[in-house]
PDB file of C-alpha atoms in Angstrom:
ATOM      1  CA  UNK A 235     -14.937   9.363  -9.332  1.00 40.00           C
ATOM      2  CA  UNK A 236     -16.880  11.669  -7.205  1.00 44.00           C
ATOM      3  CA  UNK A 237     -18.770   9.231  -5.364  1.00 54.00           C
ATOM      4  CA  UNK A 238     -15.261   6.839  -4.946  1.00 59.00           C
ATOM      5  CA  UNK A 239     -13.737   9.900  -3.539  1.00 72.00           C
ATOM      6  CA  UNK A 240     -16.711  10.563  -0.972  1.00 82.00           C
ATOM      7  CA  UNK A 241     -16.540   8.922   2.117  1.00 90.00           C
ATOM      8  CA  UNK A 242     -20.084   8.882   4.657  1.00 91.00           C
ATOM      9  CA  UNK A 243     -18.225   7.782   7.564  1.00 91.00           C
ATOM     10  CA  UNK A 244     -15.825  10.443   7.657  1.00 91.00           C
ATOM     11  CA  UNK A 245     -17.026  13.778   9.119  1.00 90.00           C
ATOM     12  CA  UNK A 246     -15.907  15.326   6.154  1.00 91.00           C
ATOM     13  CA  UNK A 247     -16.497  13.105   3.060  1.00 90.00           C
ATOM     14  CA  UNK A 248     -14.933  14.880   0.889  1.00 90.00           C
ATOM     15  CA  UNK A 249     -11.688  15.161   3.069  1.00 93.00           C
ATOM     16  CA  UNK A 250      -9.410  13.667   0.236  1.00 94.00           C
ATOM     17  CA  UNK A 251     -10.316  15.846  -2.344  1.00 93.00           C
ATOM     18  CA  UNK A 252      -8.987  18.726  -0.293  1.00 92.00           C
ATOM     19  CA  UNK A 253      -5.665  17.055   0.281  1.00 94.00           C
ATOM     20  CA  UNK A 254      -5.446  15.935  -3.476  1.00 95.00           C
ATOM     21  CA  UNK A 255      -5.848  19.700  -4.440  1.00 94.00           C
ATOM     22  CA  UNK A 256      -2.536  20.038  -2.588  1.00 93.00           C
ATOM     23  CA  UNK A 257      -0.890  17.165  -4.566  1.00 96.00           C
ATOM     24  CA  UNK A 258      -2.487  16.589  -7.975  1.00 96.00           C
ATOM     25  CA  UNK A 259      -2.142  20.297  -9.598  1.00 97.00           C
ATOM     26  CA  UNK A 260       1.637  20.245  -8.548  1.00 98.00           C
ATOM     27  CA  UNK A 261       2.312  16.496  -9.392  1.00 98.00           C
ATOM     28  CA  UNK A 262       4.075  17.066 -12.852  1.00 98.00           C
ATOM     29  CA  UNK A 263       6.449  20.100 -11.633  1.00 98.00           C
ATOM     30  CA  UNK A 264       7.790  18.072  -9.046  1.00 98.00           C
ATOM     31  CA  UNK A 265       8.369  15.001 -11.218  1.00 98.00           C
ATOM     32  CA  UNK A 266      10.085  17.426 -13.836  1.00 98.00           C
ATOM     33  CA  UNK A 267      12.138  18.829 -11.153  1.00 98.00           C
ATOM     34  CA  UNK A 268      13.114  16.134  -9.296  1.00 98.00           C
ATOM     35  CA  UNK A 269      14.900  14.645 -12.329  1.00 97.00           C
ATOM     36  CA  UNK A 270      16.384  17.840 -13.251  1.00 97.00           C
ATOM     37  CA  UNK A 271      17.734  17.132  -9.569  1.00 96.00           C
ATOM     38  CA  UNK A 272      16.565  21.164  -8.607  1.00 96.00           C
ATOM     39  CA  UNK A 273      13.851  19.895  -6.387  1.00 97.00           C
ATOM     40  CA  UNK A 274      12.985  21.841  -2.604  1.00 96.00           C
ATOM     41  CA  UNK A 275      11.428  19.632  -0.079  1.00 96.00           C
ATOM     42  CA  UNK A 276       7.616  21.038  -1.041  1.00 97.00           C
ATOM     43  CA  UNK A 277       8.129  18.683  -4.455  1.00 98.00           C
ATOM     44  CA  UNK A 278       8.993  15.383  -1.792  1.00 97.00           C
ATOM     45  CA  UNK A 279       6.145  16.140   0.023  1.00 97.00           C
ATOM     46  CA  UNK A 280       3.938  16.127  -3.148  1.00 98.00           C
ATOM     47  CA  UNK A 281       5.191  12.755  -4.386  1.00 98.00           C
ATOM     48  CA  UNK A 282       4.661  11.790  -0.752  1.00 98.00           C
ATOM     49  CA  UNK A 283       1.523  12.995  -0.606  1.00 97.00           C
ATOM     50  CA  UNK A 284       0.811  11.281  -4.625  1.00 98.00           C
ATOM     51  CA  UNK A 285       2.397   7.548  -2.244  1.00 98.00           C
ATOM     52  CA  UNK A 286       0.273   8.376   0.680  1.00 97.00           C
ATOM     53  CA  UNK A 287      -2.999   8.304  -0.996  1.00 97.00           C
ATOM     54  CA  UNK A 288      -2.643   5.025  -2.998  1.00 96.00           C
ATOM     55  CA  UNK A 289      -1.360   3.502  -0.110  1.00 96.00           C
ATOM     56  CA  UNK A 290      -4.757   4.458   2.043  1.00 93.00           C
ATOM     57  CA  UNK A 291      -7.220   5.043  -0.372  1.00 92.00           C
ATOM     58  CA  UNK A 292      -6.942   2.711  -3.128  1.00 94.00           C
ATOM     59  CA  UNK A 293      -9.168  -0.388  -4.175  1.00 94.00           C
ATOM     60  CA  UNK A 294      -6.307  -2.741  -2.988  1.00 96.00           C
ATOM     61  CA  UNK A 295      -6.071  -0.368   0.351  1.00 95.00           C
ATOM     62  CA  UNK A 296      -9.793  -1.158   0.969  1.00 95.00           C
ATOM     63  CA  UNK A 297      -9.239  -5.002   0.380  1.00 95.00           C
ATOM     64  CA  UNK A 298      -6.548  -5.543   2.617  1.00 96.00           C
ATOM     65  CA  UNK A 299      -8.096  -3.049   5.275  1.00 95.00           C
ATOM     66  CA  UNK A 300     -11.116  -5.191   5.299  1.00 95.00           C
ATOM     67  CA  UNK A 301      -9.644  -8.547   5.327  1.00 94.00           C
ATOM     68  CA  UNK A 302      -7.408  -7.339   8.432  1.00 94.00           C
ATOM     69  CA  UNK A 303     -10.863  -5.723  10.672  1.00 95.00           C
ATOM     70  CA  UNK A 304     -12.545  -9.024   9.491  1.00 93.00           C
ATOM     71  CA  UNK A 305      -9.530 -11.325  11.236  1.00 92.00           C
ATOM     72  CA  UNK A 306      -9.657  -8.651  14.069  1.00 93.00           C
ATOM     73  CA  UNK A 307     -13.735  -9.196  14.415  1.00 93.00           C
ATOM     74  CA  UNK A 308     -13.390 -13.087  14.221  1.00 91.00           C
ATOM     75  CA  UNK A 309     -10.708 -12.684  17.575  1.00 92.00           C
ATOM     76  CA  UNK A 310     -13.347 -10.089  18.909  1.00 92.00           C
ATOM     77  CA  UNK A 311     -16.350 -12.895  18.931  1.00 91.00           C
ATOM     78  CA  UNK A 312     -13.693 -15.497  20.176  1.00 88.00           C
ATOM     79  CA  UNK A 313     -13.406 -13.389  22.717  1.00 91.00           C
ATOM     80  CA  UNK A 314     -16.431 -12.001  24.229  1.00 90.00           C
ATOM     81  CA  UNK A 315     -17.841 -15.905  23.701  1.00 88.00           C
ATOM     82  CA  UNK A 316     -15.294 -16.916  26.186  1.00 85.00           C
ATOM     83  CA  UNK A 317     -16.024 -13.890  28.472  1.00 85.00           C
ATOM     84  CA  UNK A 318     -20.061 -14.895  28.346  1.00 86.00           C
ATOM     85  CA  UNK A 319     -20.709 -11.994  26.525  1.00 88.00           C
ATOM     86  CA  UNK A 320     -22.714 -13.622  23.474  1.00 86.00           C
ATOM     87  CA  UNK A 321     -25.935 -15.612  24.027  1.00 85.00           C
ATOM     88  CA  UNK A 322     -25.805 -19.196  22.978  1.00 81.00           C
ATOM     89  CA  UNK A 323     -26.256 -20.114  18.691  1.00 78.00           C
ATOM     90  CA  UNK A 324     -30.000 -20.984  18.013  1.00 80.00           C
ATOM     91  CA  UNK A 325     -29.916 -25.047  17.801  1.00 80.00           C
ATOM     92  CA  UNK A 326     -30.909 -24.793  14.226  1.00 79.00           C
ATOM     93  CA  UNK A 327     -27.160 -24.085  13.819  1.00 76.00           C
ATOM     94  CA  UNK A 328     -26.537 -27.022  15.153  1.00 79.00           C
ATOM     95  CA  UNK A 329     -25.378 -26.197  18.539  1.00 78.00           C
ATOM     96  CA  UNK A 330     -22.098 -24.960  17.395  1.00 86.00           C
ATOM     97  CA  UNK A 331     -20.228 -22.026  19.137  1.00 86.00           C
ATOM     98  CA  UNK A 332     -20.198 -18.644  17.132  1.00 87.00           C
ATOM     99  CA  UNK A 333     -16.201 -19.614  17.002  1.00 86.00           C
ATOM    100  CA  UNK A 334     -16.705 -22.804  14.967  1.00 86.00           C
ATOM    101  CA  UNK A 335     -19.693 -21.029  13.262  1.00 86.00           C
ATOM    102  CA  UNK A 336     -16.493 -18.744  12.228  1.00 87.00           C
ATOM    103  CA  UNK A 337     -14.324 -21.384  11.377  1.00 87.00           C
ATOM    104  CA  UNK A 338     -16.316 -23.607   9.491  1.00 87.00           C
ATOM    105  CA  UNK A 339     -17.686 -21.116   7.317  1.00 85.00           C
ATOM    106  CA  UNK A 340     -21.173 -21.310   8.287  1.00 83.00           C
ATOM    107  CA  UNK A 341     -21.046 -17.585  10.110  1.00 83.00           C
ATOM    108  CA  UNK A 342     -19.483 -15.055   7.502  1.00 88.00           C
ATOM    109  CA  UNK A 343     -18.403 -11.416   8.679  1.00 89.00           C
ATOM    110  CA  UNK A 344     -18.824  -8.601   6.099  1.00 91.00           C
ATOM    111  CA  UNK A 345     -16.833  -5.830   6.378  1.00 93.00           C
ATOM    112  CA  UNK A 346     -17.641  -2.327   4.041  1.00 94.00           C
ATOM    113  CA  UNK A 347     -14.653  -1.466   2.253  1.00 94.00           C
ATOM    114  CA  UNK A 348     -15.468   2.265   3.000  1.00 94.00           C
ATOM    115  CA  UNK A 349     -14.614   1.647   6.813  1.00 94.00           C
ATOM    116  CA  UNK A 350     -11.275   1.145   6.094  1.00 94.00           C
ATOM    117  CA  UNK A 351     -10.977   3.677   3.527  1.00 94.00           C
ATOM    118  CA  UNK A 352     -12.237   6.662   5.694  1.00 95.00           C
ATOM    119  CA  UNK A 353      -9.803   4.434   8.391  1.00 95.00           C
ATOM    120  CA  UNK A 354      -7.111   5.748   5.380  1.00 94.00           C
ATOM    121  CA  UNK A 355      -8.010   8.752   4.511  1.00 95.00           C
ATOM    122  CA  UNK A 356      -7.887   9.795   8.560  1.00 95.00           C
ATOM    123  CA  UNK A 357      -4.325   8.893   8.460  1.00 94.00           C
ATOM    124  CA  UNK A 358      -3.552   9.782   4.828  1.00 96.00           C
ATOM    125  CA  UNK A 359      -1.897  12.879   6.262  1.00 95.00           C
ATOM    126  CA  UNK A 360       0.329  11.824   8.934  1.00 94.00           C
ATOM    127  CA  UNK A 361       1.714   8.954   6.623  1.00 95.00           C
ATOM    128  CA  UNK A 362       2.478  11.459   3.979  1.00 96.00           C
ATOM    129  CA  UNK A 363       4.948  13.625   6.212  1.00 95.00           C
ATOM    130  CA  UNK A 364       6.099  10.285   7.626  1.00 94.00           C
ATOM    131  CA  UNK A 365       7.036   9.175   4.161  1.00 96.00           C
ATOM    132  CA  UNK A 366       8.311  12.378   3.578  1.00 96.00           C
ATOM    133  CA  UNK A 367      10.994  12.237   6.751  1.00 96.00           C
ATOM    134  CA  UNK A 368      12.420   8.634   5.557  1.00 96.00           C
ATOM    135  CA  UNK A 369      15.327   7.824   2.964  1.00 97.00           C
ATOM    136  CA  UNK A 370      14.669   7.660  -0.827  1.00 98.00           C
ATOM    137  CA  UNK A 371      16.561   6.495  -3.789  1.00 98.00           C
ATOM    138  CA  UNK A 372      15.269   9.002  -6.726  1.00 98.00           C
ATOM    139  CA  UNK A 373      15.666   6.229  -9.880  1.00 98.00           C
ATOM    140  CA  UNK A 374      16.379   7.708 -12.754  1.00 98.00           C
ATOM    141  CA  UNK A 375      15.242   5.665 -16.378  1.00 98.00           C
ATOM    142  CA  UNK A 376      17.431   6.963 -19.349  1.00 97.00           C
ATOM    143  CA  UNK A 377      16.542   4.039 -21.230  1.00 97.00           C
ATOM    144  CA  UNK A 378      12.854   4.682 -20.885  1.00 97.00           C
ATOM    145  CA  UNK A 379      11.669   4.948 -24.875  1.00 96.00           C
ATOM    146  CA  UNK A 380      12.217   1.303 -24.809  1.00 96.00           C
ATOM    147  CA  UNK A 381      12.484  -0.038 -21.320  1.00 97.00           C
ATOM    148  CA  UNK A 382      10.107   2.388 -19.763  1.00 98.00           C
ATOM    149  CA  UNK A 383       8.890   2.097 -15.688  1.00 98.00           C
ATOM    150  CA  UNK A 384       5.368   0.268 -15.837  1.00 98.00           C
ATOM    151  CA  UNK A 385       2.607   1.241 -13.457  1.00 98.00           C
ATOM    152  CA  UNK A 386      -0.955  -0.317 -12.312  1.00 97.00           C
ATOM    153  CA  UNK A 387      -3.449  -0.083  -9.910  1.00 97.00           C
ATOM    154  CA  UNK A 388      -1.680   0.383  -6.698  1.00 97.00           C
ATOM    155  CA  UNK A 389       1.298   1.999  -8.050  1.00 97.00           C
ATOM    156  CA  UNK A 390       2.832   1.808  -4.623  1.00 96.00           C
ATOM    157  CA  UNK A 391       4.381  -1.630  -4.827  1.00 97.00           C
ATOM    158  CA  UNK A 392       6.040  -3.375  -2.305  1.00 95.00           C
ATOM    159  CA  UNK A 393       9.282  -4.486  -1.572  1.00 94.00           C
ATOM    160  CA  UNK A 394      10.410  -6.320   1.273  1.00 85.00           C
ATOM    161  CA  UNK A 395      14.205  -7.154   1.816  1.00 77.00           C
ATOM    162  CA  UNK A 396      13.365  -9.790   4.802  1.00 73.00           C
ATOM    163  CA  UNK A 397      10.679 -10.358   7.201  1.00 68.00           C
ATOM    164  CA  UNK A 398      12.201  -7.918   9.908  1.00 74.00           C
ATOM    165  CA  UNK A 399      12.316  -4.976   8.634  1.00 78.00           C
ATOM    166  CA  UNK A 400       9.397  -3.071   7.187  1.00 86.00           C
ATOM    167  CA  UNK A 401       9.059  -3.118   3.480  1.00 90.00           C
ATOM    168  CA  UNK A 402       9.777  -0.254   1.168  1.00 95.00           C
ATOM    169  CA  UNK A 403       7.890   1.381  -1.700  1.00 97.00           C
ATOM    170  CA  UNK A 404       8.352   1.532  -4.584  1.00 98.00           C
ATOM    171  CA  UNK A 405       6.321   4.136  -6.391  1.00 98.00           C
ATOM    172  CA  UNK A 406       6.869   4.531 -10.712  1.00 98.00           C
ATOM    173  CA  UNK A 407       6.253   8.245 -11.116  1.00 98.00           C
ATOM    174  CA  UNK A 408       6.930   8.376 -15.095  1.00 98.00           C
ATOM    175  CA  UNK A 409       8.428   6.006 -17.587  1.00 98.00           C
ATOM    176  CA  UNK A 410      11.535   7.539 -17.130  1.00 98.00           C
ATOM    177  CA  UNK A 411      11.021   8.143 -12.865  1.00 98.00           C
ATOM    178  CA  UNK A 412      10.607   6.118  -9.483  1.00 98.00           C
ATOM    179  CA  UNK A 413      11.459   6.432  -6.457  1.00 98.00           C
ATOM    180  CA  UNK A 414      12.144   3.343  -3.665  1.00 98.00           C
ATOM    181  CA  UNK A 415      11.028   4.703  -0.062  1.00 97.00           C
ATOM    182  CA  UNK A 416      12.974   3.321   2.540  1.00 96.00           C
ATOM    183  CA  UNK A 417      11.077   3.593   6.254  1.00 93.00           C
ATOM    184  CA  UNK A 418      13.443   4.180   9.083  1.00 90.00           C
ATOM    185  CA  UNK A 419      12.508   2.425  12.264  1.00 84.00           C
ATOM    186  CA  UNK A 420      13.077   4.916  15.277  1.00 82.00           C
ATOM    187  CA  UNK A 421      13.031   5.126  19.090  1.00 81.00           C
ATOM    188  CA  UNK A 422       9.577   5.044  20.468  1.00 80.00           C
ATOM    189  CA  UNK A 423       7.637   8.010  20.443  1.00 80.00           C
ATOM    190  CA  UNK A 424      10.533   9.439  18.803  1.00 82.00           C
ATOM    191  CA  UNK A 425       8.695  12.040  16.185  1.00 81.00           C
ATOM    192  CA  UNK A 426       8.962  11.923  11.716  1.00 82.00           C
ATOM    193  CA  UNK A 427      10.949  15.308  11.304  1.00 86.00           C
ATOM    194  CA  UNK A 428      11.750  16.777   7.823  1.00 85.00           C
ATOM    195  CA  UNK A 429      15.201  16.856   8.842  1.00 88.00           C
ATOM    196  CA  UNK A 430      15.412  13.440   9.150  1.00 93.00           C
ATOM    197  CA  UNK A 431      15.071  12.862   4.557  1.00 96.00           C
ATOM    198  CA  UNK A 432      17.879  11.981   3.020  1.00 96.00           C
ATOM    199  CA  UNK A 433      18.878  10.821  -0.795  1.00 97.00           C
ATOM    200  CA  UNK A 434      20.189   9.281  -3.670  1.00 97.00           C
ATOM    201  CA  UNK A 435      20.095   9.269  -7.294  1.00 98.00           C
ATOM    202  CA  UNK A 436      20.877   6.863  -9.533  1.00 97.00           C
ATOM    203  CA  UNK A 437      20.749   6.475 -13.046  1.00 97.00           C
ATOM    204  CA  UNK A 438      19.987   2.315 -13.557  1.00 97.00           C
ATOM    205  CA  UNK A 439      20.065   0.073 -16.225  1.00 97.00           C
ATOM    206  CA  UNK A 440      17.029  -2.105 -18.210  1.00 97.00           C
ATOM    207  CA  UNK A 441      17.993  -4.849 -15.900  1.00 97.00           C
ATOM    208  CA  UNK A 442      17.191  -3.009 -12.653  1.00 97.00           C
ATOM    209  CA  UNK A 443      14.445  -1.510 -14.668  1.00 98.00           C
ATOM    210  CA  UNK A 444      13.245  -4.947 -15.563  1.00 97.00           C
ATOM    211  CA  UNK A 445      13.257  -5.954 -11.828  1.00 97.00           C
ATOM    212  CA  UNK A 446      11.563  -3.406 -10.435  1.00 98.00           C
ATOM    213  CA  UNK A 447       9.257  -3.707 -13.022  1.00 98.00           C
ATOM    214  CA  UNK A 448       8.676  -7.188 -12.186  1.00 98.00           C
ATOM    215  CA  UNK A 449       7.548  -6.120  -8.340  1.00 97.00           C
ATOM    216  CA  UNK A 450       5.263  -3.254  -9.972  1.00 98.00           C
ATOM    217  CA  UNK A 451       2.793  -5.928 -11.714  1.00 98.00           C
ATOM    218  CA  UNK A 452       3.441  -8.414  -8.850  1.00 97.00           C
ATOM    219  CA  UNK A 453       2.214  -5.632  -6.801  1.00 97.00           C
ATOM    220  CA  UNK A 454      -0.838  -4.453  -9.163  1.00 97.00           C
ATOM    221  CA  UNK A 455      -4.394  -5.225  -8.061  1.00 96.00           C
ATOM    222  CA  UNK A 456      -5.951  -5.589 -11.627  1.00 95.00           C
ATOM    223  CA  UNK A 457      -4.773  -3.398 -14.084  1.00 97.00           C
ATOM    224  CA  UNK A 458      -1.062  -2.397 -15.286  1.00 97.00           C
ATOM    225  CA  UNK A 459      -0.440  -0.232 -17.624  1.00 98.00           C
ATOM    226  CA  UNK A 460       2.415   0.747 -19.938  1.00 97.00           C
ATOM    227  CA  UNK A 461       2.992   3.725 -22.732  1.00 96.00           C
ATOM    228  CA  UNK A 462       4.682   1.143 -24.726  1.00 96.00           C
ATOM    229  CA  UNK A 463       3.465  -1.941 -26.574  1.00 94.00           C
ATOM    230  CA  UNK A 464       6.324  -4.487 -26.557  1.00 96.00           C
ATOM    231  CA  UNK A 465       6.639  -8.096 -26.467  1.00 96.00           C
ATOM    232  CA  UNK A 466       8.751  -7.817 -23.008  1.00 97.00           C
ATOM    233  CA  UNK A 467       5.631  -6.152 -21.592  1.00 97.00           C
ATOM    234  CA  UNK A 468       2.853  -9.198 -22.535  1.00 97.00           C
ATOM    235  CA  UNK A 469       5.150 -11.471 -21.463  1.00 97.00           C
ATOM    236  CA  UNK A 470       6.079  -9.796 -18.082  1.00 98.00           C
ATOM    237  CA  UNK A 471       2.203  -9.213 -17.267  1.00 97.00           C
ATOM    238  CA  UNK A 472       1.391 -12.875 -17.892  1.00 97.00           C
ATOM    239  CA  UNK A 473       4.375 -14.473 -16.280  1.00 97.00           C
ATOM    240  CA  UNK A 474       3.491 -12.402 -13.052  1.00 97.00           C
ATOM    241  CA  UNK A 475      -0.253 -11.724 -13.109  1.00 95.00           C
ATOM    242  CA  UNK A 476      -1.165 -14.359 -10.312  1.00 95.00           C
ATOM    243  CA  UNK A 477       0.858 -12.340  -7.692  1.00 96.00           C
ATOM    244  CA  UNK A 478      -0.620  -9.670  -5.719  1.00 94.00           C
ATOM    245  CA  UNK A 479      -0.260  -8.195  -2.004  1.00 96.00           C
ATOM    246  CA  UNK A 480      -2.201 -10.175   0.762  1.00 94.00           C
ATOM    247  CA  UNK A 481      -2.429  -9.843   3.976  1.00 93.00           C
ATOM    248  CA  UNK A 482      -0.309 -12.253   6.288  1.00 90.00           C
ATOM    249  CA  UNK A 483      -2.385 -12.362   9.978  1.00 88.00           C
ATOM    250  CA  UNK A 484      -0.851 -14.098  12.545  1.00 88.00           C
ATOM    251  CA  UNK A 485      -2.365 -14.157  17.078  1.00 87.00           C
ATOM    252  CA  UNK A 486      -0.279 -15.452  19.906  1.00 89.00           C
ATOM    253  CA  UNK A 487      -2.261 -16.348  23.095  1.00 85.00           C
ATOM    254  CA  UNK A 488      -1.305 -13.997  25.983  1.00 86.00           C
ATOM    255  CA  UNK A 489      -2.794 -15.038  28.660  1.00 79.00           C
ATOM    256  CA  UNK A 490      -6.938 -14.145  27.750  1.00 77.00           C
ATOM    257  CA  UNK A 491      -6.258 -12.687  25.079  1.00 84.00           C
ATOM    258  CA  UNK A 492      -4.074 -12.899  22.083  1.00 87.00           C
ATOM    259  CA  UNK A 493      -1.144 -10.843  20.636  1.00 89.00           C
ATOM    260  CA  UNK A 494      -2.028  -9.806  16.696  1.00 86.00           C
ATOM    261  CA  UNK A 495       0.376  -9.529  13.921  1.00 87.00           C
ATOM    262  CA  UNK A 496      -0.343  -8.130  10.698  1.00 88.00           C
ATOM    263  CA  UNK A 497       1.968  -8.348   7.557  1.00 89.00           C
ATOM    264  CA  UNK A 498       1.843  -7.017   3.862  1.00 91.00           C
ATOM    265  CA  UNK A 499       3.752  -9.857   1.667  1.00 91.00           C
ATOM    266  CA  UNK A 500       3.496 -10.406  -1.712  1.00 93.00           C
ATOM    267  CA  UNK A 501       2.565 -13.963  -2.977  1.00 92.00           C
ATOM    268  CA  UNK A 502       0.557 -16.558  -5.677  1.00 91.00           C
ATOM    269  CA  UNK A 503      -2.903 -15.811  -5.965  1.00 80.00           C
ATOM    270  CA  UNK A 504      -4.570 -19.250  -4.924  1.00 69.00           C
TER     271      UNK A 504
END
């Protein structure tokens, strides 16, 4: 764990060990007192912090972060090939352009998946007060001996109510505990304030249980895991263990360049 945790392109590796000692010791006070419903702000910002790190740090952080630089480096080479900047293929590649090299997958760009961790960890702690200023539905499980909350890998699942809007979290705290995270789109370089959290709590039923649970292994990068063994749960892994979060790139020309799009969507593993 030590050596997943360091990061040699950060100019402190061990940055996220530091900010964990923040979150991990006081992880199971604020779960106990946000369903007591007692909770201060300092317990959101844990769980925040607890969202935050999955969300940058995690195996399925560093996949998508280096399938999106990889897209980004293929429209970098399209580029500076068009501006003269690269000298010609050898001819024992057949005279192709490094773009078709690209294309046709003769020219492969590897990307380190630390990059884009340390790229997370940098910004691990402005997307935890972020998180921490939006609005949150506190989802409380009293059916949880037998219809507990799962959890996996990236137990920061996501949920997307349509294409325009950004998509929320849902992050399973406890069997019994979640909590859906619901950004809040503001005015340009309009600042996250605490001020600005609000919430909700709701006690729901084995059927909202059920379908959250159903986006929390579509969500899951390898591994889910659940503190009961139950028919419902096989079945629910297999019937959904082809999905997984993958990163949607889209470019528009603009002029001579192009205008990039990235989005997180959830979808059949091909």
């Amino acid at each position: 764990m030590e050596e997943g945790s360091t990061n040699q392109f950060l100019t402190e590796p061990r940055f996220i060990e530091d900010f964990l000692r923040k979150v991990e010791p006081a992880y199971d006070s604020a779960c106990d007192s946000i369903t007591a419903r007692q909770f201060t702000f300092d317990d959101i910002l844990v769980i925040a912090g607890f969202a935050s790190f999955v969300i940058c740090c995690s195996p399925t952080a560093m996949r998508l972060g280096a399938k999106k630089l990889e897209m980004l480096t293929h429209t970098q080479v399209e580029l500076m090939e068009q501006a003269g900047l690269l000298d010609p293929p050898p001819a024992e590649l057949g005279g192709k352009s490094a773009t078709e090299l690209i294309q046709n997958g003769a020219l492969q760009i590897e990307i380190d998946q630390k990059y884009p961790q340390a790229m997370g960890i940098s910004n691990v702690v402005n997307l935890s007060n972020s998180m921490a200023s939006f609005h949150w539905e506190i989802l409380l499980n009293p059916k949880s001996d037998k219809f507990p909350f799962l959890s996996s890998d990236f137990p920061a699942a996501i949920e997307r109510p349509n294409l325009r809007v950004p998509a929320n979290r849902i992050v399973p705290l406890r069997p019994d505990l979640a909590v859906r995270i619901i950004p809040q789109i503001r005015p340009a370089g309009r600042p996250d304030m605490n001020s600005d959290f609000l919430y909700k709590i709701r006690q729901i039923s084995p059927s909202e249980v059920r379908q959250i649970n159903v986006i929390l292994v579509q969500s899951a990068e390898d591994l889910v895991f659940a503190p009961v063994k139950a028919k419902w749960v096989t079945q629910l892994v297999k019937k959904n263990a082809k999905f997984r979060i993958e990163l949607e790139h889209s470019r528009m020309p603009t002029g001579a360049g192009f205008f990039l799009t990235d989005s997180l969507v959830v979808k059949e593993s091909q």
